[in-house]
Amino acid sequence: MKFHWSEVTPERLWLDRRAVLAGMGALAASPAFAADKWSTEAKPNTLSDITNYNNFYEFGYGKEDPARNAGALTISPWSVKVGGLVDRPGTYDLADLLKGVAVRDRTYRLRCVEAWSMVIPWQGVQLSDLLTKFGVQPSAKYVAFETLYRPSEMPYQSSRLLDWPYQEGLRLDEAMHPLTILATGLYGKALPNQNGAPLRLIVPWKYGFKSIKSIVSITLTDTQPKTAWQEQNAREYGFYANVNPRVDHPRWSQATERVIGAGLFGGRRDTEPFNGYAEQVASLYSGMDLTKYY
Ligand SMILES: Nc1nc2c(c(=O)[nH]1)N[C@H]1C(S)=C(S)[C@@H](COP(=O)(O)O)O[C@H]1N2
Ligand SMILES: [Mo]
């Protein structure tokens, strides 16, 4: 089995041992990815689908534009500024940022607000592990993220679609949930540029636009951060953006989704509350009116 990094965690050993004990030694040698309890069982899309059908507006508005244009982005060196209400703020080289933090395989559903979906086998770190490493102060309530701003390499940052750089945010309990990861790879390889290299957020129970790409800053705050899409159109794109088949987008239904890679006639499925992760995350929102906090 091939991993993105050769790091061996206790969890990894347990998973491999379990496969052998179950008499599935072959599984451990196959290219299939180990599923910990947070991964979905659904079959991943092909690497070709995942890397040729993208939203990354810094590189164009068409689904194939990121694959065509994101190669121009310089991803090494890369540093990330960790700031705000943390004990160890600073600007860290990517390797230092991630040093000592366990890498995990996570296959998740991705549901775009535009009503299409895929299944993607990510590798990355739990955001909770990273935040704990930098020491979250008790007054922190939210986490704000920013994408790189470099119009020379990201040509559509000269357009007015969004107020660049792309920004996103999470409530601290959402950020600390084990499902929330910062991805550094997919299919066991370094993250392709069009998927948000070298570091991007993945929050699988929320619409894809929350999963901000090519992150250069992570800030702990006590006030709800601005987000790029909410600033652009607050009626259409909320801060929470939890996948919800019962709350439609003002211009289209969210009840079903087109499955990318299922073929011209194969492909719709019912959208699930919280994108299928309700059991794990619904309690974060108990008592909240999800038609109001969309
Ligand atoms: N910086 C940045 N992050 C972004 C976007 C973007 O345009 N710019 N698009 C978002 C949207 S709308 C989706 S659906 C996902 C798509 O991720 P993928 O291309 O890896 O499937 O990335 C999200 N992250
Ligand atoms: Mo999206």
PDB file of C-alpha atoms and ligand atoms in Angstrom:
ATOM      1  CA  MET A   1       0.000   0.000   0.000  1.00  0.00           C
ATOM      2  CA  LYS A   2       1.326   3.385  -0.948  1.00  0.00           C
ATOM      3  CA  PHE A   3       0.917   6.394   1.290  1.00  0.00           C
ATOM      4  CA  HIS A   4       1.485  10.041   0.682  1.00  0.00           C
ATOM      5  CA  TRP A   5       3.977  10.242   3.495  1.00  0.00           C
ATOM      6  CA  SER A   6       5.729   7.253   4.956  1.00  0.00           C
ATOM      7  CA  GLU A   7       4.734   8.272   8.465  1.00  0.00           C
ATOM      8  CA  VAL A   8       3.423   5.323  10.441  1.00  0.00           C
ATOM      9  CA  THR A   9       0.884   6.203  13.103  1.00  0.00           C
ATOM     10  CA  PRO A  10      -0.526   3.805  15.724  1.00  0.00           C
ATOM     11  CA  GLU A  11      -3.869   4.141  13.971  1.00  0.00           C
ATOM     12  CA  ARG A  12      -2.314   3.114  10.659  1.00  0.00           C
ATOM     13  CA  LEU A  13      -0.706   0.042  12.216  1.00  0.00           C
ATOM     14  CA  TRP A  14      -4.003  -0.952  13.731  1.00  0.00           C
ATOM     15  CA  LEU A  15      -5.820  -0.651  10.427  1.00  0.00           C
ATOM     16  CA  ASP A  16      -3.237  -2.723   8.561  1.00  0.00           C
ATOM     17  CA  ARG A  17      -3.193  -5.340  11.313  1.00  0.00           C
ATOM     18  CA  ARG A  18      -6.956  -5.528  11.273  1.00  0.00           C
ATOM     19  CA  ALA A  19      -6.928  -6.209   7.535  1.00  0.00           C
ATOM     20  CA  VAL A  20      -4.454  -9.055   8.010  1.00  0.00           C
ATOM     21  CA  LEU A  21      -6.328 -10.538  10.965  1.00  0.00           C
ATOM     22  CA  ALA A  22      -9.502 -10.540   8.928  1.00  0.00           C
ATOM     23  CA  GLY A  23      -7.762 -12.776   6.418  1.00  0.00           C
ATOM     24  CA  MET A  24      -7.606  -9.981   3.890  1.00  0.00           C
ATOM     25  CA  GLY A  25      -3.866  -9.758   3.577  1.00  0.00           C
ATOM     26  CA  ALA A  26      -4.368  -8.974  -0.088  1.00  0.00           C
ATOM     27  CA  LEU A  27      -6.235  -5.808   0.832  1.00  0.00           C
ATOM     28  CA  ALA A  28      -3.198  -4.402   2.587  1.00  0.00           C
ATOM     29  CA  ALA A  29      -1.201  -4.859  -0.608  1.00  0.00           C
ATOM     30  CA  SER A  30      -3.866  -3.472  -2.939  1.00  0.00           C
ATOM     31  CA  PRO A  31      -4.034   0.174  -3.957  1.00  0.00           C
ATOM     32  CA  ALA A  32      -7.343   0.508  -2.096  1.00  0.00           C
ATOM     33  CA  PHE A  33      -7.136   3.067   0.677  1.00  0.00           C
ATOM     34  CA  ALA A  34      -7.593   2.118   4.283  1.00  0.00           C
ATOM     35  CA  ALA A  35     -10.827   3.464   5.644  1.00  0.00           C
ATOM     36  CA  ASP A  36     -10.847   4.679   9.213  1.00  0.00           C
ATOM     37  CA  LYS A  37     -14.247   5.150  10.789  1.00  0.00           C
ATOM     38  CA  TRP A  38     -14.599   8.652   9.361  1.00  0.00           C
ATOM     39  CA  SER A  39     -14.278   7.603   5.709  1.00  0.00           C
ATOM     40  CA  THR A  40     -17.284   6.887   3.528  1.00  0.00           C
ATOM     41  CA  GLU A  41     -17.610   3.449   1.933  1.00  0.00           C
ATOM     42  CA  ALA A  42     -18.677   4.907  -1.415  1.00  0.00           C
ATOM     43  CA  LYS A  43     -16.504   4.199  -4.439  1.00  0.00           C
ATOM     44  CA  PRO A  44     -14.164   7.112  -5.239  1.00  0.00           C
ATOM     45  CA  ASN A  45     -14.350   8.950  -8.538  1.00  0.00           C
ATOM     46  CA  THR A  46     -11.476   8.442 -10.943  1.00  0.00           C
ATOM     47  CA  LEU A  47      -8.358  10.600 -10.623  1.00  0.00           C
ATOM     48  CA  SER A  48      -9.252  11.989 -14.035  1.00  0.00           C
ATOM     49  CA  ASP A  49     -12.706  13.179 -12.882  1.00  0.00           C
ATOM     50  CA  ILE A  50     -11.291  14.622  -9.666  1.00  0.00           C
ATOM     51  CA  THR A  51      -8.573  16.601 -11.439  1.00  0.00           C
ATOM     52  CA  ASN A  52     -10.423  17.758 -14.564  1.00  0.00           C
ATOM     53  CA  TYR A  53     -13.758  18.929 -13.181  1.00  0.00           C
ATOM     54  CA  ASN A  54     -12.982  21.639 -10.640  1.00  0.00           C
ATOM     55  CA  ASN A  55     -14.066  24.919  -9.146  1.00  0.00           C
ATOM     56  CA  PHE A  56     -11.099  27.215  -8.527  1.00  0.00           C
ATOM     57  CA  TYR A  57     -12.196  30.617  -9.736  1.00  0.00           C
ATOM     58  CA  GLU A  58      -8.733  32.139  -9.377  1.00  0.00           C
ATOM     59  CA  PHE A  59      -7.951  30.133 -12.554  1.00  0.00           C
ATOM     60  CA  GLY A  60     -11.156  30.640 -14.542  1.00  0.00           C
ATOM     61  CA  TYR A  61     -14.884  30.032 -14.354  1.00  0.00           C
ATOM     62  CA  GLY A  62     -15.100  26.851 -16.473  1.00  0.00           C
ATOM     63  CA  LYS A  63     -14.819  23.402 -14.897  1.00  0.00           C
ATOM     64  CA  GLU A  64     -11.782  22.562 -17.030  1.00  0.00           C
ATOM     65  CA  ASP A  65      -9.997  25.891 -16.543  1.00  0.00           C
ATOM     66  CA  PRO A  66      -8.264  24.964 -13.256  1.00  0.00           C
ATOM     67  CA  ALA A  67      -6.704  21.843 -14.835  1.00  0.00           C
ATOM     68  CA  ARG A  68      -5.524  23.992 -17.727  1.00  0.00           C
ATOM     69  CA  ASN A  69      -4.279  27.015 -15.784  1.00  0.00           C
ATOM     70  CA  ALA A  70      -3.356  26.069 -12.211  1.00  0.00           C
ATOM     71  CA  GLY A  71      -0.036  24.539 -13.248  1.00  0.00           C
ATOM     72  CA  ALA A  72       1.351  28.086 -13.247  1.00  0.00           C
ATOM     73  CA  LEU A  73       1.002  28.363  -9.481  1.00  0.00           C
ATOM     74  CA  THR A  74       4.284  28.165  -7.539  1.00  0.00           C
ATOM     75  CA  ILE A  75       3.615  25.977  -4.509  1.00  0.00           C
ATOM     76  CA  SER A  76       7.153  25.679  -3.179  1.00  0.00           C
ATOM     77  CA  PRO A  77       8.233  27.456  -1.055  1.00  0.00           C
ATOM     78  CA  TRP A  78       4.922  27.812   0.767  1.00  0.00           C
ATOM     79  CA  SER A  79       4.329  29.341   4.147  1.00  0.00           C
ATOM     80  CA  VAL A  80       1.233  29.677   6.285  1.00  0.00           C
ATOM     81  CA  LYS A  81       0.595  32.415   8.807  1.00  0.00           C
ATOM     82  CA  VAL A  82      -1.010  31.160  12.000  1.00  0.00           C
ATOM     83  CA  GLY A  83      -2.356  34.024  14.043  1.00  0.00           C
ATOM     84  CA  GLY A  84      -4.994  35.559  16.246  1.00  0.00           C
ATOM     85  CA  LEU A  85      -6.002  33.843  19.472  1.00  0.00           C
ATOM     86  CA  VAL A  86      -3.283  31.160  19.550  1.00  0.00           C
ATOM     87  CA  ASP A  87      -0.374  30.554  21.932  1.00  0.00           C
ATOM     88  CA  ARG A  88       2.255  30.064  19.219  1.00  0.00           C
ATOM     89  CA  PRO A  89       1.520  32.483  16.364  1.00  0.00           C
ATOM     90  CA  GLY A  90       3.955  32.771  13.486  1.00  0.00           C
ATOM     91  CA  THR A  91       4.624  32.296   9.809  1.00  0.00           C
ATOM     92  CA  TYR A  92       5.566  28.675   9.279  1.00  0.00           C
ATOM     93  CA  ASP A  93       7.050  26.895   6.317  1.00  0.00           C
ATOM     94  CA  LEU A  94       4.586  24.181   5.258  1.00  0.00           C
ATOM     95  CA  ALA A  95       6.839  21.336   6.450  1.00  0.00           C
ATOM     96  CA  ASP A  96       7.212  22.964   9.889  1.00  0.00           C
ATOM     97  CA  LEU A  97       3.498  23.654  10.068  1.00  0.00           C
ATOM     98  CA  LEU A  98       2.684  19.970   9.580  1.00  0.00           C
ATOM     99  CA  LYS A  99       5.623  18.462  11.473  1.00  0.00           C
ATOM    100  CA  GLY A 100       4.518  15.906  14.050  1.00  0.00           C
ATOM    101  CA  VAL A 101       0.885  15.908  12.936  1.00  0.00           C
ATOM    102  CA  ALA A 102      -0.511  12.505  11.853  1.00  0.00           C
ATOM    103  CA  VAL A 103      -1.493  12.110   8.189  1.00  0.00           C
ATOM    104  CA  ARG A 104      -4.726  10.242   7.595  1.00  0.00           C
ATOM    105  CA  ASP A 105      -6.541   8.719   4.645  1.00  0.00           C
ATOM    106  CA  ARG A 106     -10.083  10.050   4.359  1.00  0.00           C
ATOM    107  CA  THR A 107     -12.482   9.230   1.567  1.00  0.00           C
ATOM    108  CA  TYR A 108     -15.291  11.785   1.647  1.00  0.00           C
ATOM    109  CA  ARG A 109     -18.255  12.852  -0.399  1.00  0.00           C
ATOM    110  CA  LEU A 110     -17.933  16.339  -1.901  1.00  0.00           C
ATOM    111  CA  ARG A 111     -21.236  18.118  -2.628  1.00  0.00           C
ATOM    112  CA  CYS A 112     -21.025  21.398  -4.504  1.00  0.00           C
ATOM    113  CA  VAL A 113     -23.707  24.040  -3.925  1.00  0.00           C
ATOM    114  CA  GLU A 114     -24.284  23.824  -7.714  1.00  0.00           C
ATOM    115  CA  ALA A 115     -25.868  20.362  -7.129  1.00  0.00           C
ATOM    116  CA  TRP A 116     -23.179  18.003  -8.374  1.00  0.00           C
ATOM    117  CA  SER A 117     -21.098  15.583  -6.310  1.00  0.00           C
ATOM    118  CA  MET A 118     -18.054  13.317  -6.253  1.00  0.00           C
ATOM    119  CA  VAL A 119     -16.269  10.980  -3.855  1.00  0.00           C
ATOM    120  CA  ILE A 120     -12.605  11.825  -3.240  1.00  0.00           C
ATOM    121  CA  PRO A 121      -9.875   9.844  -1.410  1.00  0.00           C
ATOM    122  CA  TRP A 122      -7.945  12.572   0.405  1.00  0.00           C
ATOM    123  CA  GLN A 123      -4.837  12.441   2.560  1.00  0.00           C
ATOM    124  CA  GLY A 124      -4.341  15.121   5.158  1.00  0.00           C
ATOM    125  CA  VAL A 125      -4.260  16.135   8.786  1.00  0.00           C
ATOM    126  CA  GLN A 126      -7.129  16.705  11.152  1.00  0.00           C
ATOM    127  CA  LEU A 127      -7.477  20.448  11.615  1.00  0.00           C
ATOM    128  CA  SER A 128      -8.051  19.759  15.334  1.00  0.00           C
ATOM    129  CA  ASP A 129      -4.569  18.200  15.621  1.00  0.00           C
ATOM    130  CA  LEU A 130      -2.988  21.197  13.938  1.00  0.00           C
ATOM    131  CA  LEU A 131      -4.858  23.786  16.006  1.00  0.00           C
ATOM    132  CA  THR A 132      -3.999  21.924  19.196  1.00  0.00           C
ATOM    133  CA  LYS A 133      -0.324  22.045  18.217  1.00  0.00           C
ATOM    134  CA  PHE A 134      -0.486  25.839  18.019  1.00  0.00           C
ATOM    135  CA  GLY A 135      -2.530  26.242  21.207  1.00  0.00           C
ATOM    136  CA  VAL A 136      -6.069  27.585  20.853  1.00  0.00           C
ATOM    137  CA  GLN A 137      -6.783  30.242  23.461  1.00  0.00           C
ATOM    138  CA  PRO A 138     -10.009  29.995  25.482  1.00  0.00           C
ATOM    139  CA  SER A 139     -11.441  33.184  23.973  1.00  0.00           C
ATOM    140  CA  ALA A 140     -11.298  31.805  20.390  1.00  0.00           C
ATOM    141  CA  LYS A 141     -14.687  31.047  18.841  1.00  0.00           C
ATOM    142  CA  TYR A 142     -14.015  30.882  15.077  1.00  0.00           C
ATOM    143  CA  VAL A 143     -11.284  30.059  12.588  1.00  0.00           C
ATOM    144  CA  ALA A 144     -10.726  32.252   9.496  1.00  0.00           C
ATOM    145  CA  PHE A 145      -8.852  31.059   6.393  1.00  0.00           C
ATOM    146  CA  GLU A 146      -7.405  32.872   3.389  1.00  0.00           C
ATOM    147  CA  THR A 147      -6.221  31.704  -0.006  1.00  0.00           C
ATOM    148  CA  LEU A 148      -3.003  33.025  -1.525  1.00  0.00           C
ATOM    149  CA  TYR A 149      -3.351  36.402  -3.275  1.00  0.00           C
ATOM    150  CA  ARG A 150      -0.992  36.383  -6.268  1.00  0.00           C
ATOM    151  CA  PRO A 151      -2.650  37.820  -9.385  1.00  0.00           C
ATOM    152  CA  SER A 152       0.512  37.239 -11.437  1.00  0.00           C
ATOM    153  CA  GLU A 153      -0.103  33.501 -11.157  1.00  0.00           C
ATOM    154  CA  MET A 154      -3.854  33.506 -10.440  1.00  0.00           C
ATOM    155  CA  PRO A 155      -5.149  35.464 -13.426  1.00  0.00           C
ATOM    156  CA  TYR A 156      -8.824  35.719 -12.416  1.00  0.00           C
ATOM    157  CA  GLN A 157      -7.904  37.556  -9.217  1.00  0.00           C
ATOM    158  CA  SER A 158      -7.935  40.525 -11.577  1.00  0.00           C
ATOM    159  CA  SER A 159     -11.654  39.933 -12.172  1.00  0.00           C
ATOM    160  CA  ARG A 160     -14.381  41.234  -9.923  1.00  0.00           C
ATOM    161  CA  LEU A 161     -16.234  37.984  -9.302  1.00  0.00           C
ATOM    162  CA  LEU A 162     -15.135  37.955  -5.668  1.00  0.00           C
ATOM    163  CA  ASP A 163     -13.390  40.304  -3.269  1.00  0.00           C
ATOM    164  CA  TRP A 164     -10.048  38.467  -3.418  1.00  0.00           C
ATOM    165  CA  PRO A 165      -8.333  36.767  -1.713  1.00  0.00           C
ATOM    166  CA  TYR A 166     -10.899  33.998  -1.242  1.00  0.00           C
ATOM    167  CA  GLN A 167     -11.842  33.789   2.423  1.00  0.00           C
ATOM    168  CA  GLU A 168     -13.675  31.217   4.482  1.00  0.00           C
ATOM    169  CA  GLY A 169     -14.430  30.481   8.104  1.00  0.00           C
ATOM    170  CA  LEU A 170     -15.713  27.906  10.554  1.00  0.00           C
ATOM    171  CA  ARG A 171     -17.076  27.966  14.045  1.00  0.00           C
ATOM    172  CA  LEU A 172     -14.428  26.541  16.410  1.00  0.00           C
ATOM    173  CA  ASP A 173     -16.465  23.393  17.192  1.00  0.00           C
ATOM    174  CA  GLU A 174     -16.799  22.725  13.448  1.00  0.00           C
ATOM    175  CA  ALA A 175     -13.058  23.267  13.003  1.00  0.00           C
ATOM    176  CA  MET A 176     -12.281  20.850  15.861  1.00  0.00           C
ATOM    177  CA  HIS A 177     -14.581  18.100  14.568  1.00  0.00           C
ATOM    178  CA  PRO A 178     -12.587  14.994  13.528  1.00  0.00           C
ATOM    179  CA  LEU A 179     -14.172  15.035  10.039  1.00  0.00           C
ATOM    180  CA  THR A 180     -12.588  18.423   9.280  1.00  0.00           C
ATOM    181  CA  ILE A 181      -9.220  18.043   7.594  1.00  0.00           C
ATOM    182  CA  LEU A 182      -6.566  20.034   5.810  1.00  0.00           C
ATOM    183  CA  ALA A 183      -5.795  17.975   2.716  1.00  0.00           C
ATOM    184  CA  THR A 184      -2.244  17.652   1.387  1.00  0.00           C
ATOM    185  CA  GLY A 185      -2.855  14.859  -1.099  1.00  0.00           C
ATOM    186  CA  LEU A 186      -5.336  12.686  -2.927  1.00  0.00           C
ATOM    187  CA  TYR A 187      -5.089   9.154  -4.259  1.00  0.00           C
ATOM    188  CA  GLY A 188      -1.803   8.880  -2.349  1.00  0.00           C
ATOM    189  CA  LYS A 189      -0.073  11.603  -4.372  1.00  0.00           C
ATOM    190  CA  ALA A 190       0.701  15.228  -3.621  1.00  0.00           C
ATOM    191  CA  LEU A 191      -2.363  17.412  -4.046  1.00  0.00           C
ATOM    192  CA  PRO A 192      -2.711  18.576  -7.669  1.00  0.00           C
ATOM    193  CA  ASN A 193      -2.684  22.373  -8.058  1.00  0.00           C
ATOM    194  CA  GLN A 194      -6.243  22.430  -9.406  1.00  0.00           C
ATOM    195  CA  ASN A 195      -7.433  20.758  -6.203  1.00  0.00           C
ATOM    196  CA  GLY A 196      -5.892  23.424  -3.977  1.00  0.00           C
ATOM    197  CA  ALA A 197      -2.222  22.594  -3.543  1.00  0.00           C
ATOM    198  CA  PRO A 198      -0.391  22.505  -1.339  1.00  0.00           C
ATOM    199  CA  LEU A 199      -2.936  22.772   1.502  1.00  0.00           C
ATOM    200  CA  ARG A 200      -6.730  23.074   1.402  1.00  0.00           C
ATOM    201  CA  LEU A 201      -9.600  22.687   3.804  1.00  0.00           C
ATOM    202  CA  ILE A 202     -12.154  19.854   3.556  1.00  0.00           C
ATOM    203  CA  VAL A 203     -15.416  20.033   5.507  1.00  0.00           C
ATOM    204  CA  PRO A 204     -17.420  17.160   4.017  1.00  0.00           C
ATOM    205  CA  TRP A 205     -20.848  17.981   5.494  1.00  0.00           C
ATOM    206  CA  LYS A 206     -20.814  21.504   4.016  1.00  0.00           C
ATOM    207  CA  TYR A 207     -21.159  22.734   0.447  1.00  0.00           C
ATOM    208  CA  GLY A 208     -17.858  22.613  -1.401  1.00  0.00           C
ATOM    209  CA  PHE A 209     -17.281  26.368  -1.385  1.00  0.00           C
ATOM    210  CA  LYS A 210     -16.432  26.168   2.343  1.00  0.00           C
ATOM    211  CA  SER A 211     -13.453  23.929   1.465  1.00  0.00           C
ATOM    212  CA  ILE A 212     -11.028  26.766   0.676  1.00  0.00           C
ATOM    213  CA  LYS A 213      -7.983  25.987  -1.456  1.00  0.00           C
ATOM    214  CA  SER A 214      -4.298  26.984  -1.371  1.00  0.00           C
ATOM    215  CA  ILE A 215      -4.398  28.337   2.182  1.00  0.00           C
ATOM    216  CA  VAL A 216      -1.820  30.879   3.376  1.00  0.00           C
ATOM    217  CA  SER A 217      -3.430  32.071   6.570  1.00  0.00           C
ATOM    218  CA  ILE A 218      -5.271  30.530   9.520  1.00  0.00           C
ATOM    219  CA  THR A 219      -6.532  32.948  12.172  1.00  0.00           C
ATOM    220  CA  LEU A 220      -8.358  32.221  15.420  1.00  0.00           C
ATOM    221  CA  THR A 221     -10.928  34.917  16.165  1.00  0.00           C
ATOM    222  CA  ASP A 222     -13.739  35.722  18.564  1.00  0.00           C
ATOM    223  CA  THR A 223     -16.022  37.119  15.874  1.00  0.00           C
ATOM    224  CA  GLN A 224     -17.604  35.344  12.889  1.00  0.00           C
ATOM    225  CA  PRO A 225     -15.245  35.744   9.910  1.00  0.00           C
ATOM    226  CA  LYS A 226     -16.253  37.224   6.574  1.00  0.00           C
ATOM    227  CA  THR A 227     -16.507  34.682   3.799  1.00  0.00           C
ATOM    228  CA  ALA A 228     -15.964  35.415   0.121  1.00  0.00           C
ATOM    229  CA  TRP A 229     -19.299  34.063  -1.101  1.00  0.00           C
ATOM    230  CA  GLN A 230     -21.354  35.551   1.704  1.00  0.00           C
ATOM    231  CA  GLU A 231     -19.824  38.943   0.893  1.00  0.00           C
ATOM    232  CA  GLN A 232     -20.705  38.422  -2.764  1.00  0.00           C
ATOM    233  CA  ASN A 233     -24.318  37.331  -2.169  1.00  0.00           C
ATOM    234  CA  ALA A 234     -25.466  36.685   1.401  1.00  0.00           C
ATOM    235  CA  ARG A 235     -28.938  35.574   0.368  1.00  0.00           C
ATOM    236  CA  GLU A 236     -27.559  32.759  -1.790  1.00  0.00           C
ATOM    237  CA  TYR A 237     -24.497  31.694   0.234  1.00  0.00           C
ATOM    238  CA  GLY A 238     -24.616  31.565   4.017  1.00  0.00           C
ATOM    239  CA  PHE A 239     -21.878  31.205   6.598  1.00  0.00           C
ATOM    240  CA  TYR A 240     -23.001  27.721   7.657  1.00  0.00           C
ATOM    241  CA  ALA A 241     -23.608  26.199   4.195  1.00  0.00           C
ATOM    242  CA  ASN A 242     -24.460  22.784   5.633  1.00  0.00           C
ATOM    243  CA  VAL A 243     -25.631  20.441   2.873  1.00  0.00           C
ATOM    244  CA  ASN A 244     -29.413  20.373   3.251  1.00  0.00           C
ATOM    245  CA  PRO A 245     -31.843  18.832   0.725  1.00  0.00           C
ATOM    246  CA  ARG A 246     -34.730  20.669   2.421  1.00  0.00           C
ATOM    247  CA  VAL A 247     -33.346  24.195   2.037  1.00  0.00           C
ATOM    248  CA  ASP A 248     -33.148  25.120  -1.629  1.00  0.00           C
ATOM    249  CA  HIS A 249     -30.790  27.622  -3.158  1.00  0.00           C
ATOM    250  CA  PRO A 250     -32.891  30.653  -4.194  1.00  0.00           C
ATOM    251  CA  ARG A 251     -32.331  29.711  -7.857  1.00  0.00           C
ATOM    252  CA  TRP A 252     -32.390  25.879  -7.815  1.00  0.00           C
ATOM    253  CA  SER A 253     -33.384  22.800  -5.827  1.00  0.00           C
ATOM    254  CA  GLN A 254     -30.917  21.133  -3.466  1.00  0.00           C
ATOM    255  CA  ALA A 255     -33.001  17.918  -3.186  1.00  0.00           C
ATOM    256  CA  THR A 256     -30.878  15.889  -5.620  1.00  0.00           C
ATOM    257  CA  GLU A 257     -27.400  16.013  -7.115  1.00  0.00           C
ATOM    258  CA  ARG A 258     -25.738  15.060 -10.392  1.00  0.00           C
ATOM    259  CA  VAL A 259     -23.100  12.388  -9.785  1.00  0.00           C
ATOM    260  CA  ILE A 260     -19.953  13.250 -11.710  1.00  0.00           C
ATOM    261  CA  GLY A 261     -18.592  10.256 -13.597  1.00  0.00           C
ATOM    262  CA  ALA A 262     -21.874   8.340 -13.631  1.00  0.00           C
ATOM    263  CA  GLY A 263     -22.397   8.886 -17.351  1.00  0.00           C
ATOM    264  CA  LEU A 264     -24.936  10.941 -19.213  1.00  0.00           C
ATOM    265  CA  PHE A 265     -27.981   8.983 -18.064  1.00  0.00           C
ATOM    266  CA  GLY A 266     -26.647   7.319 -14.916  1.00  0.00           C
ATOM    267  CA  GLY A 267     -26.330  10.090 -12.665  1.00  0.00           C
ATOM    268  CA  ARG A 268     -28.551  11.574  -9.989  1.00  0.00           C
ATOM    269  CA  ARG A 269     -28.862  10.711  -6.337  1.00  0.00           C
ATOM    270  CA  ASP A 270     -30.895  12.132  -3.505  1.00  0.00           C
ATOM    271  CA  THR A 271     -28.913  14.661  -1.518  1.00  0.00           C
ATOM    272  CA  GLU A 272     -28.527  13.592   2.104  1.00  0.00           C
ATOM    273  CA  PRO A 273     -28.822  15.883   5.135  1.00  0.00           C
ATOM    274  CA  PHE A 274     -25.318  17.049   6.067  1.00  0.00           C
ATOM    275  CA  ASN A 275     -24.142  15.209   2.937  1.00  0.00           C
ATOM    276  CA  GLY A 276     -24.524  11.850   4.681  1.00  0.00           C
ATOM    277  CA  TYR A 277     -22.647  12.892   7.846  1.00  0.00           C
ATOM    278  CA  ALA A 278     -25.716  13.752   9.971  1.00  0.00           C
ATOM    279  CA  GLU A 279     -24.968  11.072  12.549  1.00  0.00           C
ATOM    280  CA  GLN A 280     -21.558  12.629  13.172  1.00  0.00           C
ATOM    281  CA  VAL A 281     -22.381  16.346  13.017  1.00  0.00           C
ATOM    282  CA  ALA A 282     -26.105  17.095  13.403  1.00  0.00           C
ATOM    283  CA  SER A 283     -25.659  17.594  17.154  1.00  0.00           C
ATOM    284  CA  LEU A 284     -23.446  20.633  16.454  1.00  0.00           C
ATOM    285  CA  TYR A 285     -26.581  22.431  15.262  1.00  0.00           C
ATOM    286  CA  SER A 286     -29.218  21.228  17.722  1.00  0.00           C
ATOM    287  CA  GLY A 287     -31.736  23.949  18.419  1.00  0.00           C
ATOM    288  CA  MET A 288     -30.690  26.029  15.394  1.00  0.00           C
ATOM    289  CA  ASP A 289     -33.189  26.940  12.680  1.00  0.00           C
ATOM    290  CA  LEU A 290     -31.365  25.622   9.605  1.00  0.00           C
ATOM    291  CA  THR A 291     -33.612  27.617   7.240  1.00  0.00           C
ATOM    292  CA  LYS A 292     -32.325  30.753   8.950  1.00  0.00           C
ATOM    293  CA  TYR A 293     -28.716  29.647   9.439  1.00  0.00           C
ATOM    294  CA  TYR A 294     -28.191  28.240   5.924  1.00  0.00           C
TER     295      TYR A 294
HETATM  296  N1  LIG B   1      -9.637  29.478  -3.213  1.00  0.00           N
HETATM  297  C1  LIG B   1     -10.696  28.813  -3.689  1.00  0.00           C
HETATM  298  N2  LIG B   1     -11.143  27.741  -3.008  1.00  0.00           N
HETATM  299  C2  LIG B   1     -12.214  27.037  -3.474  1.00  0.00           C
HETATM  300  C3  LIG B   1     -12.901  27.465  -4.641  1.00  0.00           C
HETATM  301  C4  LIG B   1     -12.400  28.602  -5.332  1.00  0.00           C
HETATM  302  O1  LIG B   1     -12.926  29.038  -6.383  1.00  0.00           O
HETATM  303  N3  LIG B   1     -11.278  29.243  -4.836  1.00  0.00           N
HETATM  304  N4  LIG B   1     -14.022  26.773  -5.066  1.00  0.00           N
HETATM  305  C5  LIG B   1     -14.759  26.022  -4.037  1.00  0.00           C
HETATM  306  C6  LIG B   1     -15.825  25.203  -4.589  1.00  0.00           C
HETATM  307  S1  LIG B   1     -17.211  26.030  -5.123  1.00  0.00           S
HETATM  308  C7  LIG B   1     -15.771  23.842  -4.614  1.00  0.00           C
HETATM  309  S2  LIG B   1     -17.103  22.910  -5.103  1.00  0.00           S
HETATM  310  C8  LIG B   1     -14.522  23.116  -4.238  1.00  0.00           C
HETATM  311  C9  LIG B   1     -14.089  22.229  -5.390  1.00  0.00           C
HETATM  312  O2  LIG B   1     -12.999  21.420  -5.016  1.00  0.00           O
HETATM  313  P1  LIG B   1     -12.329  20.458  -6.098  1.00  0.00           P
HETATM  314  O3  LIG B   1     -12.076  21.250  -7.329  1.00  0.00           O
HETATM  315  O4  LIG B   1     -11.084  19.941  -5.452  1.00  0.00           O
HETATM  316  O5  LIG B   1     -13.322  19.331  -6.349  1.00  0.00           O
HETATM  317  O6  LIG B   1     -13.454  24.003  -3.929  1.00  0.00           O
HETATM  318  C10 LIG B   1     -13.815  25.160  -3.194  1.00  0.00           C
HETATM  319  N5  LIG B   1     -12.640  25.925  -2.799  1.00  0.00           N
HETATM  320 MO    MO B   2     -18.868  24.458  -5.237  1.00  0.00          MO
END
